[in-house]
Structures are given as C-alpha cells and as structure tokens.
Coordinates of C-alpha atoms in Angstrom, one line a residue:
M1 CA 7.4 -4.0 1.8
I2 CA 9.1 -7.1 3.0
L3 CA 8.4 -8.9 6.3
S4 CA 11.7 -9.8 8.0
V5 CA 13.2 -10.7 11.4
F6 CA 16.5 -10.2 13.2
T7 CA 17.8 -13.7 13.5
D8 CA 19.5 -13.0 16.8
E9 CA 16.2 -11.9 18.5
L10 CA 15.3 -15.6 18.7
G11 CA 18.0 -16.0 21.3
M12 CA 20.0 -18.5 19.3
D13 CA 22.7 -18.7 16.7
V14 CA 21.7 -18.3 13.0
A15 CA 22.0 -22.0 12.2
Q16 CA 19.4 -22.8 14.9
A17 CA 17.2 -19.7 14.2
L18 CA 16.7 -20.3 10.4
P19 CA 14.7 -23.5 10.7
V20 CA 12.4 -21.8 13.2
I21 CA 11.9 -18.7 11.0
E22 CA 11.3 -20.9 7.9
S23 CA 8.5 -22.7 9.8
W24 CA 6.7 -19.4 10.1
G25 CA 6.6 -19.1 6.3
M26 CA 9.2 -16.3 6.2
Q27 CA 11.6 -15.8 3.3
H28 CA 13.7 -12.8 4.6
V29 CA 15.9 -12.3 7.6
D30 CA 18.1 -9.5 8.9
L31 CA 21.5 -10.2 10.2
R32 CA 23.1 -8.6 13.2
G33 CA 24.7 -10.7 16.0
Q34 CA 24.9 -14.4 16.7
V35 CA 26.0 -15.3 13.2
F36 CA 28.4 -18.1 14.0
R37 CA 28.7 -16.4 17.4
K38 CA 29.7 -13.0 16.1
G39 CA 28.4 -9.9 14.3
C40 CA 27.7 -10.2 10.6
E41 CA 30.4 -7.6 9.8
F42 CA 33.1 -9.7 11.3
L43 CA 32.6 -12.9 9.2
T44 CA 35.5 -14.3 7.3
P45 CA 35.1 -15.1 3.5
D46 CA 34.8 -18.8 4.4
E47 CA 32.1 -18.1 6.9
L48 CA 30.2 -15.9 4.5
T49 CA 30.3 -18.7 1.9
R50 CA 29.0 -21.1 4.6
L51 CA 26.3 -18.7 5.6
R52 CA 25.1 -18.2 2.0
K53 CA 24.7 -21.9 1.6
L54 CA 22.8 -22.1 4.8
L55 CA 20.5 -19.4 3.8
E56 CA 19.9 -20.9 0.4
G57 CA 19.1 -24.2 2.0
H58 CA 16.3 -22.7 3.9
G59 CA 15.0 -20.6 1.0
M60 CA 16.1 -17.3 2.7
Q61 CA 17.4 -14.0 1.5
V62 CA 19.0 -11.2 3.6
A63 CA 16.8 -8.1 3.7
C64 CA 19.2 -5.9 5.7
L65 CA 22.6 -6.0 7.3
Q66 CA 21.8 -4.6 10.7
S67 CA 25.3 -3.3 11.5
S68 CA 26.5 -1.2 14.5
L69 CA 28.6 0.9 12.2
A70 CA 29.4 4.3 13.8
K71 CA 27.3 3.7 16.9
V72 CA 29.5 5.8 19.1
H73 CA 29.5 9.4 20.0
L74 CA 32.1 11.6 18.1
P75 CA 35.1 9.2 18.6
E76 CA 38.8 9.8 18.6
A77 CA 41.2 8.6 15.8
E78 CA 41.7 5.1 17.1
R79 CA 37.9 4.3 17.1
L80 CA 37.5 6.0 13.8
A81 CA 40.0 3.5 12.3
A82 CA 38.2 0.6 13.9
E83 CA 34.9 1.7 12.4
A84 CA 36.6 2.0 8.9
E85 CA 37.7 -1.7 9.3
K86 CA 34.2 -2.6 10.3
L87 CA 32.8 -1.0 7.1
D88 CA 35.2 -3.1 5.1
G89 CA 33.6 -6.2 6.7
I90 CA 30.1 -4.9 6.0
I91 CA 31.0 -4.5 2.3
R92 CA 32.4 -8.1 2.2
A93 CA 29.1 -9.3 3.7
A94 CA 27.0 -7.2 1.3
D95 CA 28.9 -8.6 -1.7
A96 CA 28.7 -12.2 -0.5
L97 CA 25.0 -12.1 0.5
D98 CA 23.6 -9.9 -2.3
C99 CA 22.3 -7.3 0.2
R100 CA 23.1 -3.6 -0.3
L101 CA 20.8 -2.3 2.5
V102 CA 22.7 -1.5 5.7
R103 CA 21.5 -0.1 9.0
S104 CA 24.0 2.3 10.3
F105 CA 24.6 5.2 12.7
F106 CA 26.6 8.3 12.2
F107 CA 28.8 9.0 15.2
W108 CA 26.1 10.8 17.2
Q109 CA 24.8 9.2 20.3
S110 CA 23.5 12.1 22.4
D111 CA 22.7 9.9 25.4
E112 CA 26.3 8.9 25.6
G113 CA 27.9 12.3 25.0
Q114 CA 27.1 15.9 24.6
P115 CA 23.3 16.3 24.1
G116 CA 22.1 18.7 21.4
N117 CA 19.9 19.0 18.4
L118 CA 21.9 18.4 15.2
A119 CA 19.0 19.8 13.2
V120 CA 19.6 23.3 14.6
Q121 CA 23.2 23.3 15.8
G122 CA 25.6 23.8 12.8
D123 CA 28.8 23.3 14.8
L124 CA 27.8 19.9 16.0
M125 CA 26.5 18.9 12.6
Q126 CA 29.9 19.8 11.1
R127 CA 31.7 17.5 13.6
V128 CA 29.4 14.7 12.6
L129 CA 29.9 15.3 8.9
D130 CA 33.7 15.4 9.3
A131 CA 33.8 12.2 11.3
F132 CA 31.4 10.1 9.2
G133 CA 32.2 11.7 5.8
P134 CA 35.0 9.3 4.8
L135 CA 32.8 6.3 5.7
A136 CA 29.9 7.8 3.8
D137 CA 32.1 8.2 0.7
R138 CA 33.4 4.6 1.0
A139 CA 29.9 3.2 1.5
A140 CA 28.6 5.1 -1.6
E141 CA 31.5 3.8 -3.7
A142 CA 30.6 0.3 -2.7
G143 CA 26.9 0.8 -3.7
L144 CA 25.6 0.5 -0.2
V145 CA 22.2 2.0 0.7
L146 CA 22.6 3.3 4.3
A147 CA 19.6 3.6 6.6
F148 CA 20.4 5.7 9.7
E149 CA 18.5 4.6 12.8
N150 CA 16.8 6.9 15.3
C151 CA 18.5 5.2 18.2
G152 CA 20.6 7.6 20.2
A153 CA 19.3 10.3 17.9
T154 CA 15.9 11.7 17.1
T155 CA 14.2 11.2 13.7
A156 CA 14.6 15.0 13.2
E157 CA 18.4 14.6 13.6
V158 CA 18.5 11.6 11.2
L159 CA 16.6 13.6 8.6
A160 CA 19.0 16.5 9.1
V161 CA 22.0 14.3 8.6
L162 CA 20.5 12.7 5.5
D163 CA 19.9 16.1 4.0
A164 CA 23.5 17.1 4.8
F165 CA 24.9 14.1 3.0
G166 CA 22.5 14.6 0.1
R167 CA 22.3 11.0 -1.1
P168 CA 18.7 10.4 -2.2
T169 CA 18.7 6.6 -2.0
W170 CA 19.7 6.7 1.7
G171 CA 17.1 7.1 4.3
L172 CA 15.8 6.4 7.8
A173 CA 15.9 3.1 9.7
W174 CA 12.7 3.9 11.5
D175 CA 12.4 2.3 15.0
V176 CA 8.9 3.6 15.5
A177 CA 8.6 2.7 19.2
N178 CA 11.8 4.6 20.1
E179 CA 10.0 8.0 20.2
W180 CA 6.4 7.1 19.6
F181 CA 5.6 7.3 23.3
A182 CA 7.5 10.5 23.9
G183 CA 5.4 13.3 25.4
D184 CA 5.9 15.8 22.6
L185 CA 4.8 13.2 20.0
R186 CA 1.6 12.4 22.0
A187 CA 0.6 16.1 21.7
A188 CA 1.6 16.3 18.0
D189 CA -0.4 15.6 14.9
E190 CA 0.0 11.8 14.6
A191 CA -0.9 11.7 10.9
A192 CA 1.5 14.5 10.0
Y193 CA 4.3 12.8 11.9
I194 CA 3.8 9.5 10.0
Q195 CA 3.5 11.3 6.6
R196 CA 6.7 13.2 7.3
L197 CA 8.8 10.1 8.0
A198 CA 7.2 7.5 5.7
P199 CA 8.8 8.9 2.4
R200 CA 12.3 8.9 4.0
T201 CA 12.1 5.4 5.4
R202 CA 14.2 2.6 4.0
C203 CA 13.6 0.0 6.7
V204 CA 11.5 -0.4 9.8
H205 CA 12.0 -2.0 13.3
V206 CA 9.1 -3.5 15.2
K207 CA 9.5 -4.2 18.9
A208 CA 7.3 -6.3 21.1
K209 CA 6.5 -3.2 23.0
G210 CA 4.1 -1.2 20.9
I211 CA 2.5 -4.1 19.0
L212 CA 1.6 -6.7 21.8
P213 CA -1.4 -5.5 23.8
D214 CA -0.2 -7.1 27.1
L215 CA 3.0 -5.0 27.1
G216 CA 1.3 -1.6 27.4
D217 CA 0.5 1.2 25.0
L218 CA 0.3 0.4 21.3
V219 CA 1.7 2.0 18.2
P220 CA -1.1 2.3 15.5
W221 CA 0.9 -0.1 13.3
D222 CA -2.0 -0.5 10.7
R223 CA -1.8 3.2 10.0
V224 CA 2.0 3.3 10.0
L225 CA 2.3 0.4 7.6
Q226 CA -0.4 1.7 5.3
A227 CA 1.4 5.0 5.0
L228 CA 4.7 3.2 4.3
D229 CA 3.0 1.1 1.7
N230 CA 1.4 4.1 0.1
H231 CA 4.8 5.7 -0.2
G232 CA 6.2 2.6 -1.8
L233 CA 8.6 1.2 0.8
Q234 CA 10.6 -1.6 -0.8
G235 CA 12.7 -2.4 2.2
P236 CA 12.0 -4.7 5.2
V237 CA 9.7 -4.3 8.1
S238 CA 11.8 -6.2 10.6
I239 CA 10.9 -7.8 13.9
E240 CA 13.4 -6.6 16.5
T241 CA 11.6 -8.1 19.4
H242 CA 13.6 -6.7 22.4
N243 CA 11.8 -9.3 24.5
P244 CA 11.0 -7.4 27.8
V245 CA 10.1 -10.6 29.7
P246 CA 12.8 -13.1 28.9
D247 CA 12.2 -15.1 32.1
A248 CA 8.5 -15.7 31.1
V249 CA 8.7 -16.0 27.3
T250 CA 11.5 -17.2 25.1
G251 CA 12.9 -14.9 22.4
A252 CA 11.6 -17.3 19.7
D253 CA 8.1 -17.4 21.2
Q254 CA 8.0 -13.7 21.7
S255 CA 9.3 -13.0 18.2
K256 CA 6.5 -15.3 16.8
R257 CA 3.9 -13.3 18.7
V258 CA 5.2 -10.1 17.1
F259 CA 5.2 -11.9 13.7
D260 CA 1.5 -12.8 14.2
A261 CA 0.6 -9.3 15.3
L262 CA 2.5 -7.8 12.4
K263 CA 0.7 -9.9 9.9
R264 CA -2.6 -8.8 11.3
A265 CA -1.6 -5.1 10.9
W266 CA -0.2 -5.7 7.4
P267 CA -1.9 -3.6 4.7
S268 CA -3.7 -5.5 2.0
A269 CA -5.7 -2.9 0.1
A270 CA -4.3 -1.2 -3.0
P271 CA -2.3 1.9 -2.0
S272 CA -3.8 5.3 -2.1
T273 CA -2.0 8.3 -3.3
P274 CA 0.6 9.5 -0.7
G275 CA -0.8 12.4 1.3
E276 CA -4.4 11.5 0.8
T277 CA -6.5 10.9 3.9
G278 CA -8.8 8.0 4.4
P279 CA -12.6 8.1 5.0
D280 CA -13.6 10.4 7.8
F281 CA -15.9 8.0 9.7
A282 CA -16.6 10.5 12.4
A283 CA -18.1 12.9 9.8
V284 CA -21.5 11.1 9.8
T285 CA -23.8 9.6 12.4
R286 CA -26.7 7.4 11.2
D287 CA -29.8 7.1 13.4
Y288 CA -31.2 3.9 11.8
E289 CA -30.6 0.3 12.9
P290 CA -27.2 -0.9 11.6
V291 CA -27.2 -3.0 8.5
G292 CA -25.5 -6.4 8.9
F293 CA -22.5 -7.2 6.6
V294 CA -20.5 -10.3 6.0
V295 CA -17.2 -9.7 4.1
V296 CA -16.0 -12.4 1.7
G297 CA -12.3 -12.4 0.7
L298 CA -9.8 -11.0 3.2
G299 CA -7.0 -9.7 1.1
M300 CA -8.3 -6.2 0.4
G301 CA -11.3 -7.3 2.4
H302 CA -9.3 -7.1 5.7
A303 CA -9.2 -3.3 5.4
R304 CA -12.8 -3.1 4.2
A305 CA -14.0 -5.2 7.2
K306 CA -12.2 -2.7 9.5
D307 CA -13.9 0.1 7.8
I308 CA -17.3 -1.4 8.4
T309 CA -16.6 -1.6 12.1
Q310 CA -16.1 2.2 12.1
T311 CA -19.1 3.0 9.9
S312 CA -22.2 4.4 11.6
G313 CA -25.2 2.5 10.4
A314 CA -23.2 -0.7 9.5
H315 CA -22.4 -3.8 11.6
L316 CA -19.9 -6.4 10.8
V317 CA -21.5 -9.8 11.5
G318 CA -18.7 -12.1 10.2
V319 CA -15.9 -12.7 7.7
V320 CA -15.1 -15.4 5.2
D321 CA -11.9 -16.6 3.5
T322 CA -10.8 -19.9 2.1
D323 CA -7.4 -19.3 3.7
P324 CA -8.0 -20.2 7.4
D325 CA -5.1 -18.1 8.6
R326 CA -6.5 -15.0 6.9
A327 CA -10.0 -15.7 8.1
A328 CA -8.7 -16.1 11.7
R329 CA -6.5 -13.0 11.4
T330 CA -9.4 -10.7 10.6
G331 CA -12.0 -12.5 12.7
E332 CA -9.9 -12.4 15.8
E333 CA -8.7 -8.8 15.3
L334 CA -12.2 -7.5 14.7
G335 CA -13.9 -9.8 17.2
V336 CA -16.3 -11.5 14.8
P337 CA -16.9 -15.1 13.8
H338 CA -14.9 -16.3 10.8
T339 CA -15.5 -19.2 8.4
A340 CA -14.0 -20.7 5.2
D341 CA -17.4 -21.1 3.6
L342 CA -20.1 -18.5 2.9
A343 CA -23.0 -20.9 3.1
P344 CA -23.7 -20.5 6.9
W345 CA -24.0 -16.8 6.5
L346 CA -26.5 -17.1 3.7
E347 CA -28.8 -18.7 6.2
S348 CA -28.3 -16.0 8.9
A349 CA -31.0 -13.4 9.3
A350 CA -28.3 -11.1 10.8
V351 CA -26.6 -10.8 7.4
E352 CA -28.3 -8.4 5.0
V353 CA -25.4 -7.5 2.7
V354 CA -22.7 -9.8 1.3
Y355 CA -19.6 -7.7 0.5
V356 CA -17.6 -9.6 -2.1
L357 CA -13.8 -8.9 -2.3
T358 CA -12.6 -12.2 -3.9
P359 CA -10.4 -12.2 -7.1
T360 CA -12.3 -10.4 -9.8
G361 CA -13.2 -13.5 -11.9
R362 CA -14.9 -15.0 -8.9
H363 CA -17.2 -12.1 -8.0
A364 CA -20.2 -13.5 -9.9
E365 CA -20.0 -17.0 -8.4
V366 CA -20.2 -15.6 -4.9
A367 CA -22.7 -12.8 -5.7
L368 CA -25.1 -15.1 -7.5
D369 CA -25.3 -17.4 -4.5
A370 CA -25.9 -14.5 -2.2
L371 CA -28.6 -13.0 -4.4
A372 CA -30.3 -16.4 -4.8
A373 CA -30.4 -16.6 -1.0
G374 CA -32.0 -13.2 -0.8
K375 CA -29.0 -11.1 0.3
H376 CA -28.1 -7.7 -1.1
V377 CA -24.6 -7.5 -2.6
L378 CA -21.8 -5.0 -2.6
L379 CA -18.9 -5.9 -5.0
T380 CA -15.3 -4.5 -5.0
K381 CA -14.0 -3.1 -8.3
P382 CA -14.0 -4.1 -11.1
M383 CA -17.5 -5.6 -11.3
E384 CA -16.3 -8.8 -12.8
A385 CA -14.0 -10.2 -15.5
S386 CA -16.6 -10.4 -18.2
L387 CA -19.7 -8.5 -19.3
D388 CA -21.8 -11.7 -19.3
A389 CA -21.0 -12.2 -15.6
C390 CA -22.0 -8.6 -14.9
D391 CA -25.3 -9.1 -16.8
A392 CA -26.1 -12.3 -14.9
M393 CA -25.8 -10.5 -11.6
I394 CA -27.8 -7.5 -12.7
R395 CA -30.7 -9.7 -14.0
L396 CA -30.8 -11.8 -10.9
A397 CA -30.8 -8.8 -8.6
D398 CA -33.7 -7.3 -10.6
E399 CA -35.6 -10.6 -10.5
K400 CA -35.2 -10.8 -6.7
G401 CA -35.7 -7.1 -6.0
L402 CA -32.3 -6.8 -4.3
L403 CA -29.7 -4.1 -4.3
L404 CA -26.5 -4.7 -6.3
A405 CA -23.8 -2.1 -5.8
V406 CA -20.1 -1.7 -6.7
D407 CA -17.4 -0.1 -4.6
F408 CA -15.6 2.4 -6.8
D409 CA -14.2 4.3 -3.8
R410 CA -13.0 7.4 -5.7
R411 CA -16.6 8.4 -6.2
F412 CA -16.5 9.2 -2.4
H413 CA -13.5 11.5 -2.6
T414 CA -14.1 15.2 -2.3
D415 CA -11.7 16.1 -5.2
V416 CA -13.6 13.8 -7.6
L417 CA -17.0 15.2 -6.5
A418 CA -15.7 18.7 -7.0
M419 CA -14.3 18.0 -10.5
R420 CA -17.6 16.4 -11.5
A421 CA -19.6 19.3 -10.2
A422 CA -17.4 21.8 -12.1
V423 CA -17.8 19.9 -15.4
R424 CA -21.5 19.3 -15.0
S425 CA -22.2 22.9 -14.1
G426 CA -20.5 24.0 -17.3
R427 CA -17.7 25.9 -15.7
L428 CA -15.2 24.4 -18.2
G429 CA -17.4 25.1 -21.1
R430 CA -17.7 22.4 -23.8
I431 CA -15.3 19.6 -22.9
L432 CA -12.7 19.1 -25.7
G433 CA -10.2 16.6 -24.2
G434 CA -8.0 15.3 -21.5
E435 CA -5.6 12.8 -20.2
I436 CA -5.7 9.8 -17.8
V437 CA -2.3 8.7 -16.6
L438 CA -1.4 6.0 -14.0
K439 CA 2.1 4.9 -13.2
V440 CA 2.7 2.2 -10.7
L441 CA 5.5 -0.3 -9.8
R442 CA 4.4 -3.9 -9.3
T443 CA 7.1 -6.5 -8.8
M444 CA 6.8 -10.2 -9.7
A445 CA 6.4 -11.0 -6.1
Y446 CA 3.1 -9.1 -6.2
F447 CA 1.9 -11.2 -9.2
E448 CA 3.1 -14.4 -7.7
G449 CA 1.5 -13.9 -4.3
Q450 CA -1.9 -15.2 -3.2
G451 CA -1.8 -18.1 -5.6
G452 CA -0.8 -16.1 -8.7
W453 CA -4.3 -14.9 -9.7
R454 CA -3.2 -11.3 -10.4
G455 CA -2.3 -10.5 -14.0
T456 CA -4.4 -13.4 -15.4
R457 CA -7.4 -12.8 -17.7
R458 CA -9.6 -15.3 -16.1
L459 CA -9.3 -14.2 -12.4
D460 CA -7.9 -10.6 -12.7
G461 CA -9.9 -9.7 -15.8
G462 CA -6.6 -8.5 -17.4
G463 CA -3.6 -6.5 -16.2
V464 CA -3.0 -2.9 -15.4
L465 CA -6.1 -1.7 -17.1
S466 CA -8.4 -4.1 -15.2
N467 CA -6.8 -4.1 -11.8
Q468 CA -5.1 -0.7 -11.2
C469 CA -6.4 1.7 -13.8
I470 CA -10.0 0.7 -13.4
H471 CA -10.3 3.3 -10.7
N472 CA -9.2 6.0 -13.1
I473 CA -11.5 4.7 -15.9
D474 CA -14.5 4.8 -13.6
E475 CA -13.5 8.2 -12.3
V476 CA -13.6 9.7 -15.8
A477 CA -16.8 7.8 -16.6
F478 CA -18.3 9.3 -13.4
I479 CA -17.3 12.8 -14.4
L480 CA -17.8 12.8 -18.1
G481 CA -20.0 9.8 -18.9
V482 CA -19.4 6.9 -21.2
P483 CA -17.4 7.5 -24.4
R484 CA -19.0 6.4 -27.8
R485 CA -16.0 4.4 -28.9
V486 CA -12.5 3.5 -27.9
R487 CA -9.3 2.2 -29.4
C488 CA -6.5 0.6 -27.4
E489 CA -3.1 -1.1 -27.5
I490 CA -1.7 -3.3 -24.7
R491 CA 1.8 -4.8 -24.2
T492 CA 3.6 -6.9 -21.6
Q493 CA 6.9 -5.2 -21.2
N494 CA 8.5 -6.1 -18.0
H495 CA 6.6 -8.9 -16.1
R496 CA 6.2 -12.6 -16.7
I497 CA 2.4 -12.5 -16.7
E498 CA -0.4 -13.4 -19.0
A499 CA -2.0 -10.0 -19.2
E500 CA -0.7 -6.5 -19.9
D501 CA 1.5 -4.3 -17.8
L502 CA 1.1 -1.4 -20.3
G503 CA -2.1 0.0 -21.7
C504 CA -2.6 3.0 -24.1
A505 CA -6.0 4.1 -25.4
L506 CA -8.1 6.8 -26.9
W507 CA -11.7 7.6 -26.0
E508 CA -14.1 9.5 -28.3
Y509 CA -17.3 11.1 -27.1
D510 CA -20.4 12.0 -29.0
H511 CA -19.8 15.7 -28.3
G512 CA -16.4 15.5 -29.9
A513 CA -14.1 15.3 -26.8
V514 CA -11.1 13.0 -27.0
I515 CA -9.4 11.5 -23.9
S516 CA -6.1 9.7 -24.0
L517 CA -5.1 7.1 -21.4
F518 CA -1.7 5.7 -20.4
A519 CA -1.2 3.1 -17.6
T520 CA 1.7 1.0 -16.5
T521 CA 2.9 -1.2 -13.6
S522 CA 6.5 -1.0 -14.7
Y523 CA 7.3 2.5 -13.4
P524 CA 10.7 2.6 -11.7
Q525 CA 9.6 4.4 -8.6
P526 CA 7.5 2.5 -6.1
T527 CA 4.6 4.9 -6.1
W528 CA 0.9 5.3 -7.1
Y529 CA 1.4 8.2 -9.5
R530 CA -1.9 9.4 -11.1
R531 CA -2.8 12.4 -13.2
L532 CA -6.1 13.5 -14.6
E533 CA -6.4 16.6 -16.8
L534 CA -9.6 17.8 -18.5
Y535 CA -10.0 20.9 -20.5
G536 CA -12.9 22.7 -22.3
T537 CA -13.6 25.9 -24.1
E538 CA -13.7 27.9 -20.9
G539 CA -11.3 26.2 -18.4
A540 CA -9.3 23.3 -17.3
I541 CA -8.7 20.9 -14.3
A542 CA -5.5 19.2 -13.3
N543 CA -5.6 16.6 -10.6
V544 CA -2.3 14.9 -9.7
G545 CA -0.7 12.9 -6.9
G546 CA 2.2 10.5 -6.2
G547 CA 5.4 10.3 -8.2
P548 CA 7.1 13.6 -8.2
V549 CA 4.2 15.3 -6.5
E550 CA 4.7 15.1 -2.7
D551 CA 1.1 16.3 -1.8
P552 CA -2.0 15.5 -4.0
Q553 CA -3.5 18.6 -5.5
T554 CA -6.3 19.7 -7.7
R555 CA -6.0 23.0 -9.6
Y556 CA -8.6 24.8 -11.7
F557 CA -7.9 27.2 -14.6
L558 CA -10.9 29.5 -14.7
D559 CA -11.3 33.2 -15.7
G560 CA -7.7 33.3 -17.0
A561 CA -5.9 32.1 -13.8
W562 CA -5.0 28.9 -11.9
S563 CA -6.5 28.4 -8.5
D564 CA -6.7 25.7 -5.8
Q565 CA -10.3 26.6 -5.1
A566 CA -12.9 24.5 -6.7
P567 CA -15.8 26.5 -8.3
E568 CA -18.2 23.8 -7.1
T569 CA -17.8 21.8 -3.9
G570 CA -19.7 18.7 -4.7
D571 CA -21.6 17.3 -1.7
L572 CA -20.1 14.3 0.1
E573 CA -23.1 12.4 1.5
Y574 CA -21.5 9.1 2.2
V575 CA -18.0 8.1 3.4
T576 CA -17.8 4.7 1.8
A577 CA -19.8 2.3 -0.4
A578 CA -20.8 0.3 2.7
D579 CA -22.2 3.5 4.2
N580 CA -24.1 4.2 0.9
I581 CA -25.7 0.8 0.6
A582 CA -26.7 0.8 4.2
A583 CA -28.4 4.2 3.7
A584 CA -30.1 2.8 0.5
L585 CA -31.5 -0.1 2.5
R586 CA -32.7 1.9 5.5
T587 CA -33.8 5.2 3.9
G588 CA -34.2 4.4 0.2
A589 CA -31.3 6.7 -0.7
P590 CA -29.9 6.2 -4.3
L591 CA -26.8 4.1 -4.8
V592 CA -23.8 6.0 -5.9
C593 CA -22.8 3.1 -8.1
D594 CA -25.4 0.4 -8.8
G595 CA -24.8 -2.6 -11.0
R596 CA -25.9 -1.0 -14.2
D597 CA -23.6 2.0 -13.6
A598 CA -20.7 -0.2 -12.8
R599 CA -21.5 -2.3 -16.0
R600 CA -21.0 0.9 -18.0
T601 CA -17.5 1.2 -16.7
Q602 CA -16.9 -2.5 -17.4
A603 CA -18.2 -1.9 -20.9
I604 CA -15.4 0.7 -21.5
L605 CA -12.8 -1.7 -20.3
D606 CA -14.3 -4.5 -22.4
A607 CA -14.3 -2.4 -25.5
M608 CA -10.6 -1.4 -24.9
Y609 CA -9.6 -5.1 -24.6
R610 CA -11.6 -6.0 -27.7
S611 CA -9.8 -3.3 -29.6
A612 CA -6.3 -4.2 -28.3
C613 CA -6.8 -8.0 -28.9
G614 CA -8.3 -7.3 -32.3
N615 CA -6.8 -5.0 -34.9
R616 CA -6.4 -2.1 -32.5
D617 CA -9.1 -0.2 -34.4
W618 CA -12.1 1.8 -33.0
V619 CA -14.6 -0.3 -31.0
D620 CA -18.0 0.9 -30.0
V621 CA -18.8 0.9 -26.2
E622 CA -22.0 -1.1 -25.4
P623 CA -22.9 0.3 -22.0
D624 CA -26.3 -1.3 -21.3
V625 CA -27.5 -4.8 -20.5
P626 CA -28.7 -6.4 -23.8
G627 CA -32.5 -6.6 -24.0
A628 CA -32.9 -4.4 -20.9

C-alpha cells in the first residue's frame, strides 16, 4: 500500500502544495484539481512537462489520477463526446506522469437521476454498459487501470459494473466513509463487508470524517487497512480530506491531521492469509492480576502492543522505539508512556515482561539486558540471527530463573492445532512426506524501508527463509518435530538484497519421512500464498490460503474421502503468546514455545543456511544447546 494525498485538498495550487506535502515526508500524491488552476485531465503537453519537473524536484510520484471521468448520469450524445475528449486528456497525463491508475465513474449517479440498483436491474445496467463501453475499450487500449468510485453509486453497484466489464485488473476506488455510516451497514457483519470489498479495491479514499475523533463516529481504519494489506493492495490509500470546518481549520492543517491519524492506523505486522480472522480476545477471561508488559520495537510491535491492551490478564505499561515518531504514535494511541530507551523500564517494578520486536539480529542485545535486570522475555520470531545468540539468551534465563518465550503465532491457530492433533493421534498413519510452500511479493520499497535492515544476514538473519518462511518452518516442526538432516539451495533472483529471495530445501526425518520446501518473495501477485500438505500411510492433510484460494481451508483425506472436518480438534488454550506467558507467570502453565523449543526451529534454519552456503549437501540439524 502507498500513502498518498489529493494535492488540491490542501486548498492551494499544486506548486504551493508540494513543498508542504514533502515536509510531511510523503513521496506520493494524487492529482485532481488545482493543477495550474485546472483539472489534471485538461493540462496541455507543455504544462505536463512542467508538472513532471516540479514533481521530480520534490521527489514525488503520482499515485493516482483522480479524474471526474463519466461522473454524470446517463448523458446525451453531446456530453458523451465531451467525456471522450476528457479521456484523451487523461491518457496524455498518464503517459507524461507514468501513472496508469485512474479514478473514474461510469455514467451512473443515482442521486442525480433515476435511482435504482444496477446489481439487480438488467435494463439499467445495459444502458450503463452501452454508454461507458466505448470509453472502457479506449482506456483498456491505453493500458489504464480504472478504479470506479462508490460516489453516486453503492459499492454493490460498482462491483456489478466491474463484473460486467470483466477486466480483472480494474477495481474499486473505495471511499469507505461514503457508506460506512449507512443504517444497513451498521446492522451488517462488519468483517464480512470488509472482506468482500478488500480484494476488489485498487485505491482508497480517507476523509477527515471517520478518522478524526472530534468529527463524530469513526471508521475502524486499523481493521480496514489490515484487510487491504492482507489482500495485497498495491495502490494508494489517499487523503481526500473534505475539510468539514474550513472556517476553523485550513485545508492543509486538516489534511496533516488526517495524515497523522492514518499513520497511526497503518498496519505494520506481516500480513496474515486473506480470510483468516485474528485472535478472539473475548474468548478468554483471566481472573489473576494482569501481568505488566513493555513492548520494544514498534514496527510489528505496534500491532502487538494493541493486542496486549485487549488481552485479559495482561497490561501494557509502556512502549519503546528508537524512532521518536513511532514511539509517540503508539504511546499516544494506546494511552501509555513512550520512550526511546529501554533502561527506565528495566527499573520499573510494574514491568514483568519485556516483549522484544526489534530487527531479528538485535533480539539478544535487548533480551540479555532485560534478563540481567530480572525481567521475563518474550521474543518475536525468529528467535535471533544466530544460534550462539539463542544459546546466550537460554543460558542467562536459566541462570536467573526467568521465563524466555518466543512468539510463533501460528501455534495459536486452530487449524494448526487440529493438524498437529491429527498427526500425533496417528490418524494419518506413518508420515511419509509433505510439502511446505510460501509465495509472497515483496517490493524493493519493503527492503529499503526502516533503514534497510530487511534482507540482510546480520539484522534479518537472512531472506525469505528467515523472515517470511520461518512461520512455516516452525509450523511443521511443531506438528512433526525436528528433522534429522536437511539440504538447501538459495538464490537472489529479483531483488537488490544481500540475502535470498528464493529458498528450496529437503528435510529428512529419522522415521523416513521427507518434506520439501519452496519459498519466494518474488511471486507476481501481491499475496501471502501458503500451502502445507502432509501425507501418511492412512491419510493426508492439505492446508492452503492466499493466492488463488479466496478463503483459507484445511481438508483431510481419511477413510477414503476428503472432508472439511478435522478428526481431532486440538484445544486452543491461549489466544496469543502474551496471553500464554502471562498464564505461565501467574498459574505455572507451560509455555507453548519456550526458548529451547524456538532454538530447535532456529537450528533447522541454521542447518539449511549452512547447506546452502556450503556445497548444498545434507547437513545434520543440531537442535539442543551444546553442553545442556
């Protein structure tokens, strides 16, 4: 996703707006009006050349041409001709500014003409198709990606028109606030509504109303943006302020307020598979005194800090990040103190657990300080960038009598627990083999962001195997146990990074099973496409989500037939790793993944890298701490 802003929403012409937007640290803008005092589709070739130089001078790119194309209700011939000329201007601008994404309408504005539901009225739909069809063909020939806005039309009508034109790259320009507060939506299933629209969305509009608390009801932007991120939105999330109080606040100041609110809602955790639901925090109520947490590292830690505030039996005491803006964002949103330094929290009796979500290669330096100060530690995945660092943390935790846990969150998913139960109860018979597949798209912007630590061996521990596929590696280790030996090959195919964006491996178990693994961050679709298949002498499991699979599913082949029903349910005792470590501290419950268990997963990864960086031969996995 790209953060962008309508330049004209600042209430000034583009030449005056760009320096202000640049001062916010933005790199993308949307163009609509007030571009040299006119709409972007009416610019002459000379003006387009001037505009491009102006954008380049401020380090800006155009994310979307926010045109008014076809924003009229079923027009007559004269207006149709005028809209065709407008499209020619849009194509000139798209060519000159290297932007193919265009917000459009489709000659249906029910509030201006005859109301009706295009989704169910074929005669009205045909009139729309006849009117807009020639423009659709011309736009497609020019390589434009049209995004139809739900303004003057409902989202249901937009989707019906998209289906009628049948151009898969086109989609919805989703102005969420336009129908979010409608009565029928309030009564509907919010999650289902978001999941229905997120895959079809190509760009998003964010108004001041719906994101600024002083302007009334709020759109749950954190959930909307997370769903869009999960579905791999590559287009802009654009500030279209529509300042409702221009006499009190300038357009520029109000747009900056929306910008700040949008950054606070921006997702920072790795995407889940589309269609999966998050933790059900309401499912458990703990009756013990809440355990105090401080969260360190507010990239992915921003979402984890939010989770703690919703977790019964846990209490967020404070947050830490070396970036003061990120620290302030999370601290202010969640109402807790924020600092750039962990040291004050190590002296606080209110802090019992330090939750470490820094870059992987810095886990140990934070954790060792916390353990030395007598604090329990919860680490994000993977445990660290080296086995030596893992071992140092395990030994110090043992010495101090403290808990050390690692958050491999798929261990808390019901589908994983059910697969584990089915395997361990023997329902698949003797395990013979299986496949681990993960296909993800990561752009260079992802690797270059946050100081460029991702894709480095020192701070990321490697590439796709260490960062993305470590979830899948741990999942299979959790279900089957640790393989005896592995062999691996890695390549860097499509990114300018130190580590790999492709990994292939074989695992061999003592009982003879062989597992193959394939992982890439160069998949062409922006998705989180995962597949796990296991089979034995008596049955098989297929677990898949993302990519071509709209809804995640787990199927079991048992007794000669496929079924959606798991033979064993697997008990879900804890909703998150924070819930688990809190229970361990208060009740003595076992950790779902302690340091030694996480070290075993790290040992598999380490052996794969030793094979890949050596002669790609078999390498034994060494799961236990030496001398322990």
